[in-house]
Short mmCIF file of C-alpha atoms in Angstrom, two decimals:
data_model
loop_
_atom_site.label_atom_id
_atom_site.label_comp_id
_atom_site.label_asym_id
_atom_site.label_seq_id
_atom_site.Cartn_x
_atom_site.Cartn_y
_atom_site.Cartn_z
CA UNK A 130 54.54 52.59 31.57
CA UNK A 131 53.49 54.34 34.76
CA UNK A 132 52.22 57.96 34.77
CA UNK A 133 55.09 60.28 35.56
CA UNK A 134 55.96 63.95 35.83
CA UNK A 135 56.22 65.44 32.38
CA UNK A 136 59.71 66.44 31.20
CA UNK A 137 60.09 69.97 29.50
CA UNK A 138 61.69 69.56 25.96
CA UNK A 139 60.82 72.91 24.65
CA UNK A 140 64.15 74.65 25.16
CA UNK A 141 65.12 77.65 27.23
CA UNK A 142 65.53 80.58 24.94
CA UNK A 143 63.36 82.50 22.46
CA UNK A 144 66.48 83.02 20.33
CA UNK A 145 67.83 79.54 20.20
CA UNK A 146 67.57 77.71 16.85
CA UNK A 147 65.55 74.66 16.71
CA UNK A 148 67.46 71.35 16.83
CA UNK A 149 68.20 70.24 13.20
CA UNK A 150 66.96 66.92 12.15
CA UNK A 151 67.90 65.15 8.79
CA UNK A 152 65.11 63.98 6.70
CA UNK A 153 64.51 63.14 3.07
CA UNK A 154 61.54 63.86 1.01
CA UNK A 155 58.96 61.27 -0.12
CA UNK A 156 59.09 61.77 -3.89
CA UNK A 157 55.97 59.57 -4.37
CA UNK A 158 53.88 61.82 -2.25
CA UNK A 159 55.69 65.10 -3.06
CA UNK A 160 54.91 65.18 -6.74
CA UNK A 161 51.26 65.62 -6.27
CA UNK A 162 50.37 68.69 -4.28
CA UNK A 163 47.03 70.44 -5.07
CA UNK A 164 44.64 73.03 -3.79
CA UNK A 165 47.11 75.21 -1.86
CA UNK A 166 45.20 77.98 0.12
CA UNK A 167 46.17 80.88 2.24
CA UNK A 168 45.81 80.02 5.83
CA UNK A 169 45.88 82.33 8.94
CA UNK A 170 48.86 84.56 9.32
CA UNK A 171 49.91 83.74 5.77
CA UNK A 172 50.47 80.11 6.51
CA UNK A 173 50.02 77.85 3.55
CA UNK A 174 47.80 74.82 4.13
CA UNK A 175 47.45 71.53 2.27
CA UNK A 176 44.93 68.71 3.17
CA UNK A 177 46.05 65.37 3.78
CA UNK A 178 43.40 64.06 1.31
CA UNK A 179 45.07 66.09 -1.39
CA UNK A 180 48.34 64.14 -1.05
CA UNK A 181 49.16 61.34 -3.40
CA UNK A 182 49.82 58.19 -1.42
CA UNK A 183 51.65 54.95 -2.01
CA UNK A 184 50.46 51.46 -1.28
CA UNK A 185 52.62 51.14 1.62
CA UNK A 186 51.55 54.43 3.40
CA UNK A 187 49.11 54.65 6.26
CA UNK A 188 47.94 58.35 6.84
CA UNK A 189 45.85 60.13 9.27
CA UNK A 190 42.43 61.41 8.85
CA UNK A 191 41.84 63.13 5.43
CA UNK A 192 40.61 66.57 6.71
CA UNK A 193 43.95 67.18 8.40
CA UNK A 194 45.46 70.36 7.29
CA UNK A 195 49.27 70.81 6.98
CA UNK A 196 50.47 74.19 7.81
CA UNK A 197 53.77 75.80 6.38
CA UNK A 198 55.12 79.34 6.79
CA UNK A 199 58.41 81.27 7.19
CA UNK A 200 56.78 84.20 8.90
CA UNK A 201 57.17 82.83 12.38
CA UNK A 202 59.98 80.31 11.87
CA UNK A 203 62.03 79.57 14.99
CA UNK A 204 59.39 80.16 17.57
CA UNK A 205 55.92 79.16 16.47
CA UNK A 206 56.40 75.54 15.54
CA UNK A 207 54.39 74.45 18.61
CA UNK A 208 51.46 76.55 17.61
CA UNK A 209 51.56 75.43 13.97
CA UNK A 210 51.63 71.82 14.83
CA UNK A 211 48.73 72.48 17.24
CA UNK A 212 46.84 73.87 14.31
CA UNK A 213 47.40 70.74 12.43
CA UNK A 214 46.07 68.59 15.27
CA UNK A 215 43.01 70.79 15.81
CA UNK A 216 42.23 70.76 12.02
CA UNK A 217 41.66 66.98 12.36
CA UNK A 218 38.99 67.61 14.92
CA UNK A 219 36.85 70.18 13.00
CA UNK A 220 33.91 67.62 12.43
CA UNK A 221 33.47 67.84 16.25
CA UNK A 222 30.88 70.44 17.43
CA UNK A 223 33.55 72.04 19.73
CA UNK A 224 35.43 73.32 16.65
CA UNK A 225 34.40 75.12 13.45
CA UNK A 226 37.59 76.64 12.40
CA UNK A 227 41.28 76.31 13.20
CA UNK A 228 42.23 79.18 15.68
CA UNK A 229 45.04 81.50 14.69
CA UNK A 230 48.30 81.69 16.59
CA UNK A 231 47.13 84.69 18.63
CA UNK A 232 44.01 82.87 19.64
CA UNK A 233 45.89 79.77 20.52
CA UNK A 234 47.98 82.01 22.93
CA UNK A 235 44.91 83.50 24.50
CA UNK A 236 43.54 79.94 24.93
CA UNK A 237 46.63 78.94 26.63
CA UNK A 238 46.46 81.76 29.14
CA UNK A 239 42.76 81.08 29.69
CA UNK A 240 43.59 77.39 30.47
CA UNK A 241 46.22 78.48 32.96
CA UNK A 242 43.70 80.83 34.57
CA UNK A 243 41.31 77.82 34.95
CA UNK A 244 44.00 76.02 36.87
CA UNK A 245 45.65 73.78 34.18
CA UNK A 246 49.41 73.16 34.72
CA UNK A 247 50.25 75.72 37.47
CA UNK A 248 53.90 74.84 37.19
CA UNK A 249 53.99 75.59 33.37
CA UNK A 250 52.11 78.85 34.02
CA UNK A 251 54.57 79.89 36.68
CA UNK A 252 57.53 79.16 34.27
CA UNK A 253 56.25 80.93 31.11
CA UNK A 254 53.97 83.56 32.51
CA UNK A 255 52.37 85.75 29.95
CA UNK A 256 52.48 84.23 26.26
CA UNK A 257 49.99 86.44 24.38
CA UNK A 258 51.78 88.56 21.73
CA UNK A 259 55.26 87.00 22.64
CA UNK A 260 57.58 84.57 20.86
CA UNK A 261 57.93 82.26 23.71
CA UNK A 262 58.21 78.62 22.81
CA UNK A 263 55.62 76.14 23.79
CA UNK A 264 55.80 72.29 24.13
CA UNK A 265 53.69 69.30 24.90
CA UNK A 266 52.27 70.42 28.15
CA UNK A 267 51.18 73.72 26.70
CA UNK A 268 49.45 71.80 23.81
CA UNK A 269 47.63 69.74 26.42
CA UNK A 270 46.33 72.90 28.15
CA UNK A 271 45.11 74.41 24.86
CA UNK A 272 43.22 71.28 24.03
CA UNK A 273 41.92 70.81 27.47
CA UNK A 274 40.55 74.36 27.41
CA UNK A 275 38.57 73.39 24.31
CA UNK A 276 37.29 70.13 25.85
CA UNK A 277 39.70 67.92 24.00
CA UNK A 278 41.33 65.14 26.25
CA UNK A 279 45.03 64.89 25.31
CA UNK A 280 47.59 62.40 26.46
CA UNK A 281 51.37 62.65 26.61
CA UNK A 282 53.89 59.78 26.07
CA UNK A 283 57.49 60.32 27.10
CA UNK A 284 60.22 58.30 25.35
CA UNK A 285 62.71 59.49 27.92
CA UNK A 286 65.75 57.49 26.82
CA UNK A 287 67.10 55.67 23.77
CA UNK A 288 66.09 51.98 23.53
CA UNK A 289 68.18 50.91 20.62
CA UNK A 290 71.69 50.87 19.20
CA UNK A 291 73.69 54.04 18.70
CA UNK A 292 71.20 56.07 20.71
CA UNK A 293 68.16 55.39 18.52
CA UNK A 294 64.47 55.01 19.69
CA UNK A 295 62.91 51.99 18.21
CA UNK A 296 60.24 52.10 21.01
CA UNK A 297 59.09 55.43 19.60
CA UNK A 298 58.71 53.94 16.13
CA UNK A 299 56.93 50.85 17.44
CA UNK A 300 54.34 53.07 19.34
CA UNK A 301 53.74 55.17 16.25
CA UNK A 302 53.46 52.23 13.90
CA UNK A 303 50.90 50.56 16.17
CA UNK A 304 48.96 53.82 16.51
CA UNK A 305 48.36 54.23 12.92
CA UNK A 306 47.96 50.62 12.04
CA UNK A 307 45.44 49.54 14.79
CA UNK A 308 42.36 50.57 12.68
CA UNK A 309 41.20 50.24 9.08
CA UNK A 310 42.35 52.34 6.09
CA UNK A 311 40.76 53.04 2.75
CA UNK A 312 42.22 52.40 -0.77
CA UNK A 313 44.35 55.50 -0.51
CA UNK A 314 45.79 54.64 2.82
CA UNK A 315 43.64 57.18 4.81
CA UNK A 316 42.41 56.31 8.26
CA UNK A 317 40.29 57.92 10.97
CA UNK A 318 43.33 58.50 13.11
CA UNK A 319 44.36 62.03 14.20
CA UNK A 320 47.79 63.23 13.64
CA UNK A 321 50.44 63.14 16.41
CA UNK A 322 52.33 66.05 17.95
CA UNK A 323 56.01 65.03 18.17
CA UNK A 324 58.31 67.06 20.39
CA UNK A 325 61.99 66.86 20.97
CA UNK A 326 64.48 69.30 22.53
CA UNK A 327 63.84 72.72 20.95
CA UNK A 328 61.48 71.77 18.14
CA UNK A 329 58.31 69.95 17.21
CA UNK A 330 56.74 68.32 14.13
CA UNK A 331 53.37 66.71 13.23
CA UNK A 332 53.35 62.98 12.52
CA UNK A 333 50.74 62.36 9.66
CA UNK A 334 51.39 58.59 9.13
CA UNK A 335 53.83 55.81 8.48
CA UNK A 336 55.25 54.14 5.51
CA UNK A 337 56.03 50.48 5.58
CA UNK A 338 58.14 49.55 2.54
CA UNK A 339 60.52 46.60 2.02
CA UNK A 340 63.53 48.64 2.96
CA UNK A 341 62.05 49.44 6.35
CA UNK A 342 59.62 51.76 8.27
CA UNK A 343 59.49 55.41 7.87
CA UNK A 344 57.50 57.79 9.98
CA UNK A 345 55.89 60.51 7.99
CA UNK A 346 56.38 64.02 9.52
CA UNK A 347 55.43 67.51 8.50
CA UNK A 348 57.65 70.50 9.70
CA UNK A 349 56.00 73.81 9.59
CA UNK A 350 59.36 75.54 9.81
CA UNK A 351 60.70 74.08 6.49
CA UNK A 352 59.11 76.17 3.70
CA UNK A 353 60.21 73.63 0.94
CA UNK A 354 58.57 70.73 2.75
CA UNK A 355 55.09 71.11 1.49
CA UNK A 356 54.68 67.26 1.90
CA UNK A 357 55.46 64.82 4.65
CA UNK A 358 59.13 63.65 4.87
CA UNK A 359 60.53 60.38 5.76
CA UNK A 360 61.88 60.34 9.46
CA UNK A 361 63.91 57.28 9.74
CA UNK A 362 65.00 55.23 12.77
CA UNK A 363 68.62 56.29 12.33
CA UNK A 364 67.44 60.02 12.51
CA UNK A 365 66.06 59.46 16.09
CA UNK A 366 69.63 59.52 17.54
CA UNK A 367 69.62 63.33 17.00
CA UNK A 368 67.68 63.87 20.25
CA UNK A 369 67.99 62.10 23.59
CA UNK A 370 64.20 62.23 24.37
CA UNK A 371 60.98 62.59 22.52
CA UNK A 372 57.28 63.25 23.52
CA UNK A 373 54.17 62.49 21.69
CA UNK A 374 50.76 64.23 22.33
CA UNK A 375 47.71 62.26 21.01
CA UNK A 376 43.98 63.12 21.58
CA UNK A 377 40.76 61.30 22.22
CA UNK A 378 38.24 61.40 19.38
CA UNK A 379 35.27 62.39 21.54
CA UNK A 380 34.95 65.76 23.28
CA UNK A 381 35.06 65.79 26.95
CA UNK A 382 33.56 68.00 29.75
CA UNK A 383 36.42 70.37 30.72
CA UNK A 384 35.79 69.75 34.44
CA UNK A 385 36.57 66.03 33.82
CA UNK A 386 39.95 66.69 32.23
CA UNK A 387 42.86 66.52 34.84
CA UNK A 388 44.46 69.96 35.62
CA UNK A 389 47.73 68.34 36.74
CA UNK A 390 49.54 66.99 33.80
CA UNK A 391 51.09 63.42 33.83
CA UNK A 392 52.64 61.33 31.21
CA UNK A 393 53.13 57.65 30.23
CA UNK A 394 56.82 56.85 30.32
CA UNK A 395 58.22 54.30 27.68
CA UNK A 396 60.11 52.16 28.61
#
């Protein structure tokens, strides 16, 4: 698990469709959605604390907001998932509200101008008022600009039968179960940004039932998915590589955050 150069999994075209991933809804959670409110750019938001849970579920911090919209489907999933991650940080003094997409684009360019990820800057150039896709490294830059230390984990090859990624599942389960949870399954863990070729989602928890482990994800590009969905180990064969972005809970001095991005490679 040595630091390595980060692989770009965002895709190469503004017009490409995101890679499809099969998933099934969690009925136990999906039946109890409350308090839907209009978010920035007409995105609909739901708080994790407003989701009904099951005894076998372990969820991220309760203030995390889940964003869903069809207005920018196909290009803005990275920004929407970044909003979900940032919403979990709102109690910190560095963040009072969740930035809108245009503000996140501006922050990304400001981070580049400050010297973060010069290779990514050279590749994408200007992003404000464009539909250019962003990925894990751009999320790192946006967070760094705000004083949030992010880390990237590369699952660069399959580790199981039939091209599946059990190492990815093991890492996610250990992340969410390493602390305590309340009676509803809520923890103090931040959600995870999950990237694969051409698309990204937000991991909001795990469900450990008798039939096996499910990773609970939220896809901002699927308007019907107002709740987390089960992402099974068998589904991981749909992509060759995955990346996770996770964040430190405490704010950092921006000057102390590395401008050159590296990742931890597993295995």
